[in-house]
CSV table of C-alpha atoms in Angstrom, one decimal:
chain,number,residue,atom,x,y,z
X,1,UNK,CA,3.7,4.2,37.2
X,2,UNK,CA,0.0,4.8,37.3
X,3,UNK,CA,-1.7,6.2,40.4
X,4,UNK,CA,-5.5,6.0,40.6
X,5,UNK,CA,-5.6,5.7,36.8
X,6,UNK,CA,-3.3,8.7,36.1
X,7,UNK,CA,-0.3,7.8,34.0
X,8,UNK,CA,3.3,9.2,34.4
X,9,UNK,CA,2.9,10.0,38.0
X,10,UNK,CA,6.0,10.3,40.2
X,11,UNK,CA,4.8,7.7,42.6
X,12,UNK,CA,7.5,8.6,45.1
X,13,UNK,CA,6.0,12.0,45.9
X,14,UNK,CA,2.3,11.1,45.4
X,15,UNK,CA,0.4,11.8,48.7
X,16,UNK,CA,-0.5,8.6,50.5
X,17,UNK,CA,-4.2,8.1,50.9
X,18,UNK,CA,-6.5,5.2,51.8
X,19,UNK,CA,-7.4,3.0,48.9
X,20,UNK,CA,-4.7,4.5,46.7
X,21,UNK,CA,-4.2,2.3,43.6
X,22,UNK,CA,-0.6,2.1,42.4
X,23,UNK,CA,0.0,0.1,39.2
X,24,UNK,CA,2.8,-0.6,36.7
X,25,UNK,CA,1.9,1.5,33.7
X,26,UNK,CA,2.5,-1.1,31.0
X,27,UNK,CA,3.3,-0.4,27.4
X,28,UNK,CA,0.2,1.4,26.2
X,29,UNK,CA,-1.4,4.6,27.4
X,30,UNK,CA,-5.1,5.4,27.5
X,31,UNK,CA,-6.5,8.2,25.5
X,32,UNK,CA,-7.6,10.8,28.0
X,33,UNK,CA,-11.3,11.5,28.6
X,34,UNK,CA,-10.8,14.4,31.0
X,35,UNK,CA,-12.4,17.7,30.1
X,36,UNK,CA,-10.1,20.7,29.7
X,37,UNK,CA,-12.3,23.4,28.3
X,38,UNK,CA,-13.7,24.2,31.7
X,39,UNK,CA,-10.3,24.9,33.1
X,40,UNK,CA,-9.1,28.1,31.5
X,41,UNK,CA,-5.6,29.4,32.1
X,42,UNK,CA,-5.3,31.9,34.9
X,43,UNK,CA,-2.9,34.8,35.0
X,44,UNK,CA,-1.3,36.3,38.1
X,45,UNK,CA,0.8,39.5,38.2
X,46,UNK,CA,3.0,39.8,41.2
X,47,UNK,CA,6.1,41.5,42.6
X,48,UNK,CA,8.0,38.4,43.7
X,49,UNK,CA,7.5,34.7,43.0
X,50,UNK,CA,8.9,32.3,45.6
X,51,UNK,CA,9.3,28.8,44.4
X,52,UNK,CA,9.3,26.2,47.2
X,53,UNK,CA,7.7,26.5,50.6
X,54,UNK,CA,10.4,24.8,52.7
X,55,UNK,CA,12.3,26.7,55.4
X,56,UNK,CA,14.1,29.0,52.9
X,57,UNK,CA,11.0,29.8,50.8
X,58,UNK,CA,8.7,30.4,53.7
X,59,UNK,CA,11.2,32.8,55.3
X,60,UNK,CA,11.9,34.5,52.0
X,61,UNK,CA,8.1,35.1,51.5
X,62,UNK,CA,7.6,36.4,55.0
X,63,UNK,CA,10.6,38.8,54.8
X,64,UNK,CA,9.7,40.2,51.4
X,65,UNK,CA,6.0,40.7,52.3
X,66,UNK,CA,7.0,42.4,55.6
X,67,UNK,CA,8.9,44.9,53.4
X,68,UNK,CA,5.7,45.6,51.4
X,69,UNK,CA,6.2,43.5,48.3
X,70,UNK,CA,3.4,41.3,47.0
X,71,UNK,CA,4.5,37.7,47.1
X,72,UNK,CA,3.3,34.5,45.5
X,73,UNK,CA,4.6,31.3,47.1
X,74,UNK,CA,4.3,28.1,45.1
X,75,UNK,CA,4.9,24.6,46.3
X,76,UNK,CA,4.1,21.2,44.8
X,77,UNK,CA,3.2,19.6,48.1
X,78,UNK,CA,-0.3,19.7,49.6
X,79,UNK,CA,1.1,21.7,52.6
X,80,UNK,CA,3.8,24.2,53.4
X,81,UNK,CA,6.9,23.3,55.4
X,82,UNK,CA,9.1,21.3,53.0
X,83,UNK,CA,11.3,18.9,54.9
X,84,UNK,CA,10.5,20.5,58.2
X,85,UNK,CA,7.2,18.7,58.5
X,86,UNK,CA,9.1,15.4,59.1
X,87,UNK,CA,11.8,16.7,61.3
X,88,UNK,CA,10.7,15.6,64.8
X,89,UNK,CA,14.1,16.3,66.3
X,90,UNK,CA,15.2,19.5,68.0
X,91,UNK,CA,17.4,21.9,66.1
X,92,UNK,CA,21.0,22.9,66.9
X,93,UNK,CA,22.5,26.3,66.3
X,94,UNK,CA,22.0,29.7,67.9
X,95,UNK,CA,19.0,30.8,69.9
X,96,UNK,CA,18.1,33.3,67.2
X,97,UNK,CA,17.5,30.4,64.8
X,98,UNK,CA,15.2,28.3,66.9
X,99,UNK,CA,17.7,26.0,68.4
X,100,UNK,CA,16.0,23.6,70.8
X,101,UNK,CA,12.8,23.7,68.8
X,102,UNK,CA,11.6,20.7,66.8
X,103,UNK,CA,11.4,21.1,63.0
X,104,UNK,CA,7.7,20.3,62.9
X,105,UNK,CA,7.1,23.2,65.4
X,106,UNK,CA,9.2,25.6,63.3
X,107,UNK,CA,7.0,24.6,60.2
X,108,UNK,CA,3.8,25.4,62.2
X,109,UNK,CA,5.2,28.8,63.4
X,110,UNK,CA,6.2,29.9,59.9
X,111,UNK,CA,2.9,28.6,58.5
X,112,UNK,CA,1.0,30.8,61.1
X,113,UNK,CA,3.1,33.8,60.1
X,114,UNK,CA,2.2,33.2,56.4
X,115,UNK,CA,-1.5,32.8,57.2
X,116,UNK,CA,-1.5,36.3,58.9
X,117,UNK,CA,0.2,37.8,55.8
X,118,UNK,CA,-2.3,35.9,53.6
X,119,UNK,CA,-5.2,37.4,55.5
X,120,UNK,CA,-3.8,40.9,54.8
X,121,UNK,CA,-3.4,40.1,51.1
X,122,UNK,CA,0.4,40.4,51.2
X,123,UNK,CA,1.2,36.8,50.4
X,124,UNK,CA,-0.7,34.3,48.2
X,125,UNK,CA,0.1,30.6,48.7
X,126,UNK,CA,-0.4,28.2,45.8
X,127,UNK,CA,-0.2,24.6,46.9
X,128,UNK,CA,-0.3,21.3,44.9
X,129,UNK,CA,1.4,23.4,42.3
X,130,UNK,CA,4.5,22.9,40.3
X,131,UNK,CA,6.4,25.5,38.3
X,132,UNK,CA,6.7,23.8,35.0
X,133,UNK,CA,9.0,26.1,33.2
X,134,UNK,CA,10.4,29.5,32.4
X,135,UNK,CA,8.9,31.3,29.4
X,136,UNK,CA,9.5,34.6,27.5
X,137,UNK,CA,8.2,37.5,29.5
X,138,UNK,CA,7.2,41.0,28.5
X,139,UNK,CA,9.4,44.0,29.3
X,140,UNK,CA,11.4,43.5,32.4
X,141,UNK,CA,9.2,40.8,33.8
X,142,UNK,CA,9.8,37.1,34.2
X,143,UNK,CA,7.1,34.6,33.1
X,144,UNK,CA,6.7,31.2,34.6
X,145,UNK,CA,4.1,28.5,33.9
X,146,UNK,CA,2.6,26.9,37.0
X,147,UNK,CA,0.5,23.7,37.0
X,148,UNK,CA,-2.0,23.6,39.9
X,149,UNK,CA,-3.5,20.2,40.4
X,150,UNK,CA,-7.1,19.7,41.4
X,151,UNK,CA,-7.5,16.0,42.0
X,152,UNK,CA,-7.1,14.5,38.5
X,153,UNK,CA,-7.3,17.8,36.6
X,154,UNK,CA,-4.9,20.7,36.3
X,155,UNK,CA,-5.1,24.4,35.8
X,156,UNK,CA,-2.3,26.3,34.1
X,157,UNK,CA,-1.3,29.6,35.7
X,158,UNK,CA,0.8,32.2,33.9
X,159,UNK,CA,2.8,34.1,36.5
X,160,UNK,CA,4.3,37.4,35.6
X,161,UNK,CA,6.8,38.7,38.2
X,162,UNK,CA,9.5,41.3,38.7
X,163,UNK,CA,11.7,39.1,40.7
X,164,UNK,CA,11.9,35.4,41.6
X,165,UNK,CA,13.4,33.5,44.5
X,166,UNK,CA,14.3,29.8,43.9
X,167,UNK,CA,14.1,27.9,47.2
X,168,UNK,CA,13.6,24.6,45.4
X,169,UNK,CA,15.6,22.3,47.7
X,170,UNK,CA,17.5,19.2,46.7
X,171,UNK,CA,17.1,15.7,45.5
X,172,UNK,CA,18.2,12.6,47.4
X,173,UNK,CA,21.1,10.7,46.0
X,174,UNK,CA,20.7,7.1,44.8
X,175,UNK,CA,23.3,4.3,44.9
X,176,UNK,CA,24.1,1.7,42.3
X,177,UNK,CA,24.0,-1.9,43.4
X,178,UNK,CA,22.1,-5.0,42.1
X,179,UNK,CA,18.6,-5.0,43.4
X,180,UNK,CA,18.5,-1.2,44.0
X,181,UNK,CA,15.0,-1.1,42.6
X,182,UNK,CA,13.5,-3.7,44.9
X,183,UNK,CA,10.6,-2.5,47.0
X,184,UNK,CA,12.1,-1.9,50.4
X,185,UNK,CA,15.0,0.2,49.2
X,186,UNK,CA,14.1,3.7,50.3
X,187,UNK,CA,15.7,7.1,50.5
X,188,UNK,CA,16.0,8.5,54.0
X,189,UNK,CA,13.6,11.3,53.1
X,190,UNK,CA,10.9,8.7,52.1
X,191,UNK,CA,11.4,6.8,55.3
X,192,UNK,CA,10.9,10.0,57.3
X,193,UNK,CA,7.8,10.9,55.3
X,194,UNK,CA,6.2,7.5,55.9
X,195,UNK,CA,7.0,7.4,59.6
X,196,UNK,CA,6.7,11.0,60.7
X,197,UNK,CA,4.1,12.4,58.4
X,198,UNK,CA,1.8,9.4,57.7
X,199,UNK,CA,2.6,7.2,60.8
X,200,UNK,CA,3.4,4.2,58.6
X,201,UNK,CA,6.2,1.8,59.5
X,202,UNK,CA,8.5,1.4,56.5
X,203,UNK,CA,9.7,-2.1,57.6
X,204,UNK,CA,10.8,-4.2,60.6
X,205,UNK,CA,14.5,-4.5,60.2
X,206,UNK,CA,16.6,-1.8,58.5
X,207,UNK,CA,20.2,-1.4,57.3
X,208,UNK,CA,21.0,2.3,57.1
X,209,UNK,CA,23.5,3.4,54.5
X,210,UNK,CA,25.3,6.6,55.4
X,211,UNK,CA,26.5,7.9,58.7
X,212,UNK,CA,26.0,11.6,58.0
X,213,UNK,CA,23.5,13.5,60.1
X,214,UNK,CA,20.6,12.4,58.1
X,215,UNK,CA,21.5,8.7,58.4
X,216,UNK,CA,22.2,9.0,62.1
X,217,UNK,CA,19.0,11.0,63.0
X,218,UNK,CA,16.7,8.8,60.8
X,219,UNK,CA,18.2,5.6,62.4
X,220,UNK,CA,17.3,7.0,65.9
X,221,UNK,CA,13.8,7.9,64.7
X,222,UNK,CA,13.4,4.4,63.4
X,223,UNK,CA,14.3,3.0,66.8
X,224,UNK,CA,11.8,5.4,68.4
X,225,UNK,CA,9.2,4.0,66.1
X,226,UNK,CA,10.0,0.5,67.4
X,227,UNK,CA,11.8,-0.6,64.3
X,228,UNK,CA,15.1,-2.6,64.5
X,229,UNK,CA,18.1,-1.0,63.0
X,230,UNK,CA,20.6,-3.8,62.3
X,231,UNK,CA,23.5,-1.5,61.6
X,232,UNK,CA,24.7,1.7,59.9
X,233,UNK,CA,27.2,1.2,57.1
X,234,UNK,CA,29.3,4.1,55.9
X,235,UNK,CA,31.6,4.0,52.8
X,236,UNK,CA,34.2,6.5,54.1
X,237,UNK,CA,36.4,5.7,57.1
X,238,UNK,CA,34.9,8.3,59.4
X,239,UNK,CA,31.4,9.1,60.7
X,240,UNK,CA,30.3,12.3,59.0
X,241,UNK,CA,27.5,13.3,61.4
X,242,UNK,CA,27.6,15.0,64.8
X,243,UNK,CA,29.2,12.9,67.6
X,244,UNK,CA,26.1,13.3,69.8
X,245,UNK,CA,23.9,11.6,67.3
X,246,UNK,CA,26.4,8.7,66.7
X,247,UNK,CA,26.9,8.2,70.5
X,248,UNK,CA,23.1,8.1,71.1
X,249,UNK,CA,22.8,5.3,68.5
X,250,UNK,CA,25.7,3.3,69.8
X,251,UNK,CA,24.2,3.5,73.3
X,252,UNK,CA,21.1,1.9,71.9
X,253,UNK,CA,23.2,-0.9,70.6
X,254,UNK,CA,23.3,0.0,66.9
X,255,UNK,CA,26.8,-0.6,65.5
X,256,UNK,CA,28.2,1.8,62.9
X,257,UNK,CA,30.5,0.1,60.3
X,258,UNK,CA,32.8,2.6,58.7
X,259,UNK,CA,34.5,1.7,55.4
X,260,UNK,CA,31.6,-0.6,54.6
X,261,UNK,CA,29.0,-0.6,51.8
X,262,UNK,CA,26.2,-2.5,50.3
X,263,UNK,CA,27.3,-4.9,47.6
X,264,UNK,CA,23.9,-6.1,46.6
X,265,UNK,CA,20.4,-6.5,47.8
X,266,UNK,CA,18.5,-9.7,47.3
X,267,UNK,CA,14.9,-10.9,47.6
X,268,UNK,CA,11.9,-12.2,45.7
X,269,UNK,CA,9.8,-9.2,44.8
X,270,UNK,CA,10.9,-7.3,47.9
X,271,UNK,CA,14.0,-6.8,50.0
X,272,UNK,CA,14.9,-9.9,52.0
X,273,UNK,CA,18.5,-9.1,52.8
X,274,UNK,CA,21.7,-7.5,51.7
X,275,UNK,CA,25.3,-8.4,51.2
X,276,UNK,CA,27.5,-5.8,53.0
X,277,UNK,CA,31.2,-5.6,52.2
X,278,UNK,CA,34.3,-3.9,53.6
X,279,UNK,CA,36.0,-1.4,51.4
X,280,UNK,CA,39.7,-0.8,51.1
X,281,UNK,CA,41.6,2.5,50.8
X,282,UNK,CA,40.7,2.8,47.1
X,283,UNK,CA,37.0,2.1,47.7
X,284,UNK,CA,37.3,-1.4,46.3
X,285,UNK,CA,35.5,-4.3,48.0
X,286,UNK,CA,37.8,-6.5,50.1
X,287,UNK,CA,37.5,-10.1,48.9
X,288,UNK,CA,36.1,-12.5,51.5
X,289,UNK,CA,34.7,-9.7,53.7
X,290,UNK,CA,31.1,-10.2,52.3
X,291,UNK,CA,28.5,-10.8,54.9
X,292,UNK,CA,24.8,-11.7,54.3
X,293,UNK,CA,22.4,-9.7,56.5
X,294,UNK,CA,18.7,-10.5,56.7
X,295,UNK,CA,16.6,-7.3,56.6
X,296,UNK,CA,13.5,-6.0,54.8
X,297,UNK,CA,14.5,-2.4,54.4
X,298,UNK,CA,17.5,-0.6,53.0
X,299,UNK,CA,17.5,3.1,53.8
X,300,UNK,CA,19.8,5.3,51.7
X,301,UNK,CA,21.2,8.5,53.4
X,302,UNK,CA,24.0,9.2,51.0
X,303,UNK,CA,23.7,12.9,50.4
X,304,UNK,CA,21.7,15.3,48.4
X,305,UNK,CA,22.1,17.1,45.1
X,306,UNK,CA,20.8,20.7,44.7
X,307,UNK,CA,17.8,21.1,42.4
X,308,UNK,CA,18.8,23.4,39.5
X,309,UNK,CA,16.6,22.7,36.5
X,310,UNK,CA,14.5,25.8,36.7
X,311,UNK,CA,17.6,27.9,37.5
X,312,UNK,CA,19.3,26.6,34.4
X,313,UNK,CA,16.2,27.4,32.2
X,314,UNK,CA,16.4,31.0,33.4
X,315,UNK,CA,20.1,31.0,32.3
X,316,UNK,CA,22.0,31.7,35.5
X,317,UNK,CA,25.6,30.7,35.6
X,318,UNK,CA,26.3,27.4,37.3
X,319,UNK,CA,29.4,25.6,38.5
X,320,UNK,CA,30.2,22.2,40.0
X,321,UNK,CA,31.1,22.6,43.7
X,322,UNK,CA,31.5,19.2,45.4
X,323,UNK,CA,31.2,20.7,48.9
X,324,UNK,CA,27.8,22.2,47.9
X,325,UNK,CA,26.5,18.8,46.6
X,326,UNK,CA,26.9,19.3,42.9
X,327,UNK,CA,26.1,22.0,40.3
X,328,UNK,CA,24.9,25.2,42.0
X,329,UNK,CA,23.9,28.7,40.8
X,330,UNK,CA,26.7,31.2,41.5
X,331,UNK,CA,25.3,33.8,43.9
X,332,UNK,CA,26.5,36.8,45.9
X,333,UNK,CA,26.0,37.5,49.6
X,334,UNK,CA,22.5,39.0,48.7
X,335,UNK,CA,21.7,35.5,47.4
X,336,UNK,CA,21.3,37.0,43.9
X,337,UNK,CA,22.4,34.8,41.0
X,338,UNK,CA,24.2,36.1,37.9
X,339,UNK,CA,20.8,37.2,36.4
X,340,UNK,CA,19.4,40.4,38.0
X,341,UNK,CA,16.3,39.8,40.1
X,342,UNK,CA,16.8,36.0,40.2
X,343,UNK,CA,17.7,34.8,43.7
X,344,UNK,CA,18.4,31.4,45.3
X,345,UNK,CA,18.2,30.2,48.9
X,346,UNK,CA,18.4,27.1,51.0
X,347,UNK,CA,19.6,23.7,49.8
X,348,UNK,CA,19.2,24.6,46.1
X,349,UNK,CA,22.1,27.1,46.6
X,350,UNK,CA,24.3,24.4,48.2
X,351,UNK,CA,23.4,21.6,50.6
X,352,UNK,CA,23.3,22.8,54.2
X,353,UNK,CA,21.0,22.9,57.2
X,354,UNK,CA,17.4,24.1,57.7
X,355,UNK,CA,18.7,26.8,60.1
X,356,UNK,CA,21.0,28.3,57.5
X,357,UNK,CA,18.3,27.9,54.8
X,358,UNK,CA,16.0,30.1,56.9
X,359,UNK,CA,18.5,32.9,57.1
X,360,UNK,CA,19.4,32.6,53.4
X,361,UNK,CA,15.7,32.8,52.7
X,362,UNK,CA,15.4,36.0,54.8
X,363,UNK,CA,18.4,37.5,53.0
X,364,UNK,CA,17.0,36.7,49.6
X,365,UNK,CA,13.5,38.0,50.6
X,366,UNK,CA,14.7,41.3,52.0
X,367,UNK,CA,17.2,41.8,49.1
X,368,UNK,CA,14.6,41.1,46.4
X,369,UNK,CA,12.2,43.5,48.1
X,370,UNK,CA,14.9,46.2,48.4
X,371,UNK,CA,15.7,45.9,44.7
X,372,UNK,CA,12.1,46.7,44.0
X,373,UNK,CA,12.3,49.7,46.3
X,374,UNK,CA,10.4,48.3,49.2
X,375,UNK,CA,12.3,49.5,52.1
X,376,UNK,CA,11.3,49.3,55.7
X,377,UNK,CA,14.7,49.3,57.4
X,378,UNK,CA,15.6,46.7,54.8
X,379,UNK,CA,19.3,47.5,54.7
X,380,UNK,CA,19.7,47.2,58.4
X,381,UNK,CA,17.9,43.9,58.5
X,382,UNK,CA,19.9,42.5,55.6
X,383,UNK,CA,23.2,43.4,57.4
X,384,UNK,CA,21.9,41.8,60.5
X,385,UNK,CA,20.9,38.6,58.7
X,386,UNK,CA,24.2,38.3,56.8
X,387,UNK,CA,26.1,38.6,60.2
X,388,UNK,CA,23.8,36.0,61.7
X,389,UNK,CA,24.5,33.6,58.8
X,390,UNK,CA,28.3,34.0,59.3
X,391,UNK,CA,27.9,33.4,63.0
X,392,UNK,CA,26.0,30.1,62.4
X,393,UNK,CA,28.6,28.9,60.0
X,394,UNK,CA,31.4,29.8,62.3
X,395,UNK,CA,31.4,26.6,64.3
X,396,UNK,CA,33.3,23.4,63.3
X,397,UNK,CA,30.1,21.9,61.8
X,398,UNK,CA,29.8,24.8,59.4
X,399,UNK,CA,33.1,24.0,57.8
X,400,UNK,CA,31.9,22.2,54.6
X,401,UNK,CA,29.3,24.9,53.7
X,402,UNK,CA,31.8,27.6,54.5
X,403,UNK,CA,34.3,26.0,52.0
X,404,UNK,CA,31.4,25.7,49.5
X,405,UNK,CA,30.2,29.3,49.8
X,406,UNK,CA,33.8,30.6,49.6
X,407,UNK,CA,34.3,28.6,46.4
X,408,UNK,CA,31.1,30.0,45.0
X,409,UNK,CA,32.2,33.5,45.9
X,410,UNK,CA,35.6,33.1,44.2
X,411,UNK,CA,34.1,31.5,41.1
X,412,UNK,CA,31.7,34.5,40.8
X,413,UNK,CA,34.5,37.0,41.3
X,414,UNK,CA,36.6,35.2,38.6
X,415,UNK,CA,33.8,35.5,36.1
X,416,UNK,CA,32.9,39.1,36.7
X,417,UNK,CA,36.1,40.9,37.3
T,1,UNK,CA,19.5,-14.8,38.4
T,2,UNK,CA,21.6,-11.9,39.3
T,3,UNK,CA,19.6,-8.7,39.9
T,4,UNK,CA,20.3,-5.6,37.8
T,5,UNK,CA,21.5,-2.3,39.1
T,6,UNK,CA,19.0,0.3,37.9
T,7,UNK,CA,20.3,3.8,36.9
T,8,UNK,CA,17.1,5.3,35.5
T,9,UNK,CA,14.0,4.0,37.0
T,10,UNK,CA,11.6,5.9,34.7
T,11,UNK,CA,13.1,4.5,31.5
T,12,UNK,CA,14.3,1.2,33.1
T,13,UNK,CA,18.0,1.7,32.1
T,14,UNK,CA,20.6,-0.5,33.9
T,15,UNK,CA,24.2,0.2,34.9
T,16,UNK,CA,25.2,-2.3,32.2
T,17,UNK,CA,23.2,-0.4,29.5
T,18,UNK,CA,25.1,2.8,30.4
T,19,UNK,CA,28.5,1.1,30.5
T,20,UNK,CA,27.9,-0.6,27.2
T,21,UNK,CA,26.9,2.7,25.6
T,22,UNK,CA,30.0,4.4,26.9
T,23,UNK,CA,32.0,1.5,25.4
T,24,UNK,CA,30.3,2.2,22.1
T,25,UNK,CA,31.6,5.7,22.2
T,26,UNK,CA,28.8,7.8,23.7
T,27,UNK,CA,30.9,9.6,26.2
T,28,UNK,CA,29.0,12.7,27.2
T,29,UNK,CA,25.8,13.1,29.1
T,30,UNK,CA,23.8,14.6,26.2
T,31,UNK,CA,24.7,11.7,23.9
T,32,UNK,CA,23.9,9.1,26.5
T,33,UNK,CA,20.6,10.9,27.1
T,34,UNK,CA,19.7,10.8,23.4
T,35,UNK,CA,20.7,7.2,23.0
T,36,UNK,CA,19.3,5.7,26.2
T,37,UNK,CA,16.5,8.2,27.1
T,38,UNK,CA,18.0,8.5,30.6
T,39,UNK,CA,16.6,11.6,32.3
T,40,UNK,CA,13.7,11.9,29.8
T,41,UNK,CA,11.0,10.1,31.8
T,42,UNK,CA,8.5,11.6,34.3
T,43,UNK,CA,11.1,12.6,36.9
T,44,UNK,CA,13.4,14.3,34.3
T,45,UNK,CA,16.7,13.0,35.6
T,46,UNK,CA,16.3,13.7,39.3
T,47,UNK,CA,17.7,10.2,40.2
T,48,UNK,CA,19.8,9.1,37.3
T,49,UNK,CA,21.8,12.2,36.1
T,50,UNK,CA,24.2,12.2,39.1
T,51,UNK,CA,24.7,8.4,38.8
T,52,UNK,CA,25.4,8.6,35.1
T,53,UNK,CA,27.9,11.4,35.7
T,54,UNK,CA,29.7,9.2,38.2
T,55,UNK,CA,29.8,6.3,35.8
T,56,UNK,CA,31.2,8.6,33.1
T,57,UNK,CA,33.9,9.9,35.3
T,58,UNK,CA,34.9,6.4,36.4
T,59,UNK,CA,34.9,5.0,32.9
T,60,UNK,CA,36.4,7.9,30.9
T,61,UNK,CA,38.3,9.8,33.5
T,62,UNK,CA,36.4,13.0,32.5
T,63,UNK,CA,35.9,15.0,35.6
T,64,UNK,CA,32.3,15.7,36.6
T,65,UNK,CA,33.3,19.3,37.3
T,66,UNK,CA,34.2,19.8,33.7
T,67,UNK,CA,31.0,18.3,32.4
T,68,UNK,CA,27.8,20.3,32.0
T,69,UNK,CA,24.3,19.4,33.0
T,70,UNK,CA,21.9,18.3,30.3
T,71,UNK,CA,19.7,21.1,28.9
T,72,UNK,CA,16.6,21.7,31.0
T,73,UNK,CA,13.5,22.4,29.0
T,74,UNK,CA,9.9,23.1,30.0
T,75,UNK,CA,7.8,21.5,31.1
T,76,UNK,CA,9.8,19.9,33.9
T,77,UNK,CA,6.9,17.7,35.0
T,78,UNK,CA,4.4,15.9,32.8
T,79,UNK,CA,1.5,18.2,31.8
T,80,UNK,CA,-1.4,17.1,29.7
T,81,UNK,CA,-1.6,18.7,26.3
T,82,UNK,CA,-5.2,19.7,27.1
T,83,UNK,CA,-4.0,21.7,30.1
T,84,UNK,CA,-1.2,23.4,28.2
T,85,UNK,CA,-3.5,24.3,25.4
T,86,UNK,CA,-6.3,25.7,27.5
T,87,UNK,CA,-7.8,29.0,26.6
T,88,UNK,CA,-7.1,32.1,28.7
T,89,UNK,CA,-9.6,33.2,31.4
T,90,UNK,CA,-11.0,36.3,29.8
T,91,UNK,CA,-12.7,37.6,33.0
């Protein structure tokens, strides 16, 4: 797709602006007429590079900087906060970890802390910037290429760092059904972005696919925005999300169909309806159970897959852990991967919650700083954070991540005994 | 006309394309990538790789957990050649 004349743009994450022009690219590209000579490559030498400014990355940066390390925080979005900037609901968990506070407020609090550290020169934040790859570094340093976008032009930055924390988050899963590319089929993240960040209604009548926490919470947010949610369909026989969220939806009259899925979506140029179907014990459609439902929006909340491409370029060991959402980097309880000085935190280390992502970020930040001999009671803090993380996962809702993290720990031990 | 189920939006590859390629004997993710260009567009496999892995498991019985991810190479997002080849700031 072409956005405002720029080819090969990932339209799905391009910031929404007035008069934005989105076109199908067609077969032929234009020869570029942009000037590049005026944009020389910049080099930055830093202690710790943090990739991703969501809850994990922001906490990692703050923690490492508080220990005295010089930190560069890079994010491809135009603002910090990651997914928090669309989370209008209040958080669960312990009081330590901002339970009762809305995600958007947590993002603002962390942003203010970062701004203070930026003023002191402890942290540099590079926005609209993507880490494009890992390159051969000199000595014990890691080298990354970062593309910073200025409107239609870009400036390449070469980053040399002693340590790196990947807090790169996750990707939304897609489903396969005929019509899955029709305009009106959204990921739940996209729906939240449109509604809660830009104030744009994604449609008027929605079928939500997936009854995990994301599906349930986004359904409720759709109702809050005055949008009709026809039903929630969930392929497994049980509701995966918290009971309070499901109960709230049902009180509003939204039925939740378990063991149901989308068979196909139809419409002329856009979603006009879907065929939902009952599934049997072997996930096969039950013949004759098809039902046509008129709607203009299909919202997919069918899980997330950790982002691992940069981690795999660095060469950390990865394994497939279903409870973690896919392939993840093996890591120890300091959040260090199998490559020294390379850390991971948040959803990219296994799909979980923002509250645990923040603590994982803190652990990674303090550990990375400590490894570089920045130590202001770092060991005590680290112990405290690790205990806090265990406490948060102790409840019944922490079961899946607990299983995931135990598997990761065992796989790591098996490889390195 | 029945609508198609799209696996890779960047390269416009359908479920049928993937299943046919598996039938033809391309039974690992690297082979499928090279034959179909799945995961080689602007998003570099963010959407399609997990779908292809599931199709492979369903069709061949090979467990996803035993497979490996396709090799990740820089740059992971499109970068213009001009930007990549820019001179260094000598200041």
